[in-house]
Short mmCIF file of C-alpha atoms in Angstrom, two decimals:
data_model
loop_
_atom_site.label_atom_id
_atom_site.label_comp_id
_atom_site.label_asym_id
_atom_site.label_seq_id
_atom_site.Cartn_x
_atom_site.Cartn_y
_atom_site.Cartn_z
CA UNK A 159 -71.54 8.61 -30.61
CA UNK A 160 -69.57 6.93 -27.62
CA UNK A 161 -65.60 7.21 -27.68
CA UNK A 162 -65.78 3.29 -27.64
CA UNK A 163 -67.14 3.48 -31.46
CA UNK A 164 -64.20 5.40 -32.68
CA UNK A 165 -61.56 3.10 -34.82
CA UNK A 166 -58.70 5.62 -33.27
CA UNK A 167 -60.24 4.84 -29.70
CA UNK A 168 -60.17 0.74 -30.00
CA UNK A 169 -57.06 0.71 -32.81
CA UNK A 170 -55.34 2.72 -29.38
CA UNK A 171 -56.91 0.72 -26.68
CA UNK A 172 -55.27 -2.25 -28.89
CA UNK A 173 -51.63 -0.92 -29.47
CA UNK A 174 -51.50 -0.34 -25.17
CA UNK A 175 -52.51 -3.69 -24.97
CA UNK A 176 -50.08 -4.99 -27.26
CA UNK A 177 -47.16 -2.76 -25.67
CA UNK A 178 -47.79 -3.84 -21.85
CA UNK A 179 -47.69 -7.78 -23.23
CA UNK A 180 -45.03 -7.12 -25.77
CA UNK A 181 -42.34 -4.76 -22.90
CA UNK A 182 -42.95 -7.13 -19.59
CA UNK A 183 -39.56 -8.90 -20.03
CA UNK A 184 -38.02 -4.99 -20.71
CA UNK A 185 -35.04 -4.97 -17.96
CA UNK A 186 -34.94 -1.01 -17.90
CA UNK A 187 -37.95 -0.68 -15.76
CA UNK A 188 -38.04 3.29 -15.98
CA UNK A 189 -38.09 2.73 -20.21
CA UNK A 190 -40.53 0.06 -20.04
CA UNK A 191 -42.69 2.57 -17.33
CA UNK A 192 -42.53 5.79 -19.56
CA UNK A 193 -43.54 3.54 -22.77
CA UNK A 194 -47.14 1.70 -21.53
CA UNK A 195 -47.89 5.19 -19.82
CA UNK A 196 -47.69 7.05 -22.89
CA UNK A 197 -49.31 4.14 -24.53
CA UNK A 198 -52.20 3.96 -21.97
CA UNK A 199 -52.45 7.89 -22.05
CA UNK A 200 -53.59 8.08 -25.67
CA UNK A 201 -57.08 6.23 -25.65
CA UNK A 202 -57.61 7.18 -22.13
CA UNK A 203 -57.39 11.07 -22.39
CA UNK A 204 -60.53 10.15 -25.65
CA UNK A 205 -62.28 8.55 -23.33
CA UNK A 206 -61.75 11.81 -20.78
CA UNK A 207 -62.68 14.19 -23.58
CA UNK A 208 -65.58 12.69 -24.76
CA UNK A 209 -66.87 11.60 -21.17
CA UNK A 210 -66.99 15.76 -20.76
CA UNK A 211 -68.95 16.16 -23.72
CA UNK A 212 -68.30 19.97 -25.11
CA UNK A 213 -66.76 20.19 -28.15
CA UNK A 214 -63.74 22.05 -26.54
CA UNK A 215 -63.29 19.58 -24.01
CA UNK A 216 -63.45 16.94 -26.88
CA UNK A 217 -61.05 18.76 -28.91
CA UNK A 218 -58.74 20.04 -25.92
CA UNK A 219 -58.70 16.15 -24.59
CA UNK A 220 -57.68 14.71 -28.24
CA UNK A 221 -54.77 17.08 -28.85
CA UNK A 222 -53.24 15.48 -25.30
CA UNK A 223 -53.98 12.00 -26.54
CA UNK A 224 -51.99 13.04 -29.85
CA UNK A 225 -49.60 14.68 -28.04
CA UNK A 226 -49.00 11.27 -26.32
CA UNK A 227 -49.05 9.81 -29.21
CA UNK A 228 -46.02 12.05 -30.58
CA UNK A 229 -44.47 11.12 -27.32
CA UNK A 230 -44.94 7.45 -27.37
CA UNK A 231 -43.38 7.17 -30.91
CA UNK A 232 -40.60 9.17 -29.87
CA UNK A 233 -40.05 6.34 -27.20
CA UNK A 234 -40.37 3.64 -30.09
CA UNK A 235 -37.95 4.60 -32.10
CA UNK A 236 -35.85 5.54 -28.99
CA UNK A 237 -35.95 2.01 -27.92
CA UNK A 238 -34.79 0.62 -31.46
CA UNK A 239 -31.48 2.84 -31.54
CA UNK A 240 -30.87 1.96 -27.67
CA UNK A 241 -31.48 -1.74 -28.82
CA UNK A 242 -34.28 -2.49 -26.53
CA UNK A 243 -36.99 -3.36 -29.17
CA UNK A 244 -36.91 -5.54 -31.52
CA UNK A 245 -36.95 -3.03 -34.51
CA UNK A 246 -39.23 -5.13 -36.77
CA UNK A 247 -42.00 -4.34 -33.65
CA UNK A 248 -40.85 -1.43 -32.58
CA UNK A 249 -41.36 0.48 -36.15
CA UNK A 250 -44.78 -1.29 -36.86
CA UNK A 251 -45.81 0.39 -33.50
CA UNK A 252 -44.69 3.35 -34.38
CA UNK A 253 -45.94 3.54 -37.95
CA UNK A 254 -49.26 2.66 -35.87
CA UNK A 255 -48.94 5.93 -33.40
CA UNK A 256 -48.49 8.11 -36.64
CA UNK A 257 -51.55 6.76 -38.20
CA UNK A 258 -53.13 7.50 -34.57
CA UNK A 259 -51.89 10.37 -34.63
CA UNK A 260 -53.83 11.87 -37.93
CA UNK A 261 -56.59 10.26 -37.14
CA UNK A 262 -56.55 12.44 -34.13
CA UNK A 263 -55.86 15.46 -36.05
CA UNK A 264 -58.88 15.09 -38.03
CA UNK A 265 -61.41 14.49 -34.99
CA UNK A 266 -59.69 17.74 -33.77
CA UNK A 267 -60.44 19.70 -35.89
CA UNK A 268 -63.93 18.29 -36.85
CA UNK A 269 -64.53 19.28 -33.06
CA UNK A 270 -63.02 22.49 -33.29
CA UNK A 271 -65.35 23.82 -36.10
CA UNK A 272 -68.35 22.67 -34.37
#
């Protein structure tokens, strides 16, 4: 199976999307920088794991993506109390990077008991 068949891979690859076109009128630059990074890191360290191909690697690779995914939601909910997202967005994103986030869990530890 390719990383590019996983639902947690493309439903990712769709919320960094959504956060570069939904942020690129964000004033604070360095909050707008730290937010699509952590967005972009989450389907991009699957793609690293899975590109290694070991089980460990998989696993070791999808615990930084949901470690970035911890981190990005962090950011979300950051930017609703500093009132720099809308908080209607910013909590469906979020809600969106927790569901990420289990999904990640799982593949974790279906790679880890390989």
């Amino acid at each position: 199976m390719s990383y590019e068949d996983l639902d947690v891979w493309k439903r990712s690859v769709r919320l960094s999307v959504t956060l570069y076109q939904e942020t690129g009128q964000l004033k604070d630059f360095g909050f707008r920088d730290q937010l699509t990074r952590s967005g972009l890191s989450v389907p991009s360290n699957i793609a690293e794991g899975y590109e290694r191909g070991s089980d460990a690697e998989i696993a070791r690779f999808l615990t930084i993506a949901k470690g970035s995914a911890g981190e990005l939601r962090t950011q979300l909910l950051i930017g609703i109390q500093a009132g720099f997202l809308a908080p209607e967005k910013a909590t469906q994103w979020a809600d969106e990077t927790n569901q990420l986030g289990r999904m990640l869990g799982a593949l974790i530890q279906r790679h880890k008991k390989k």
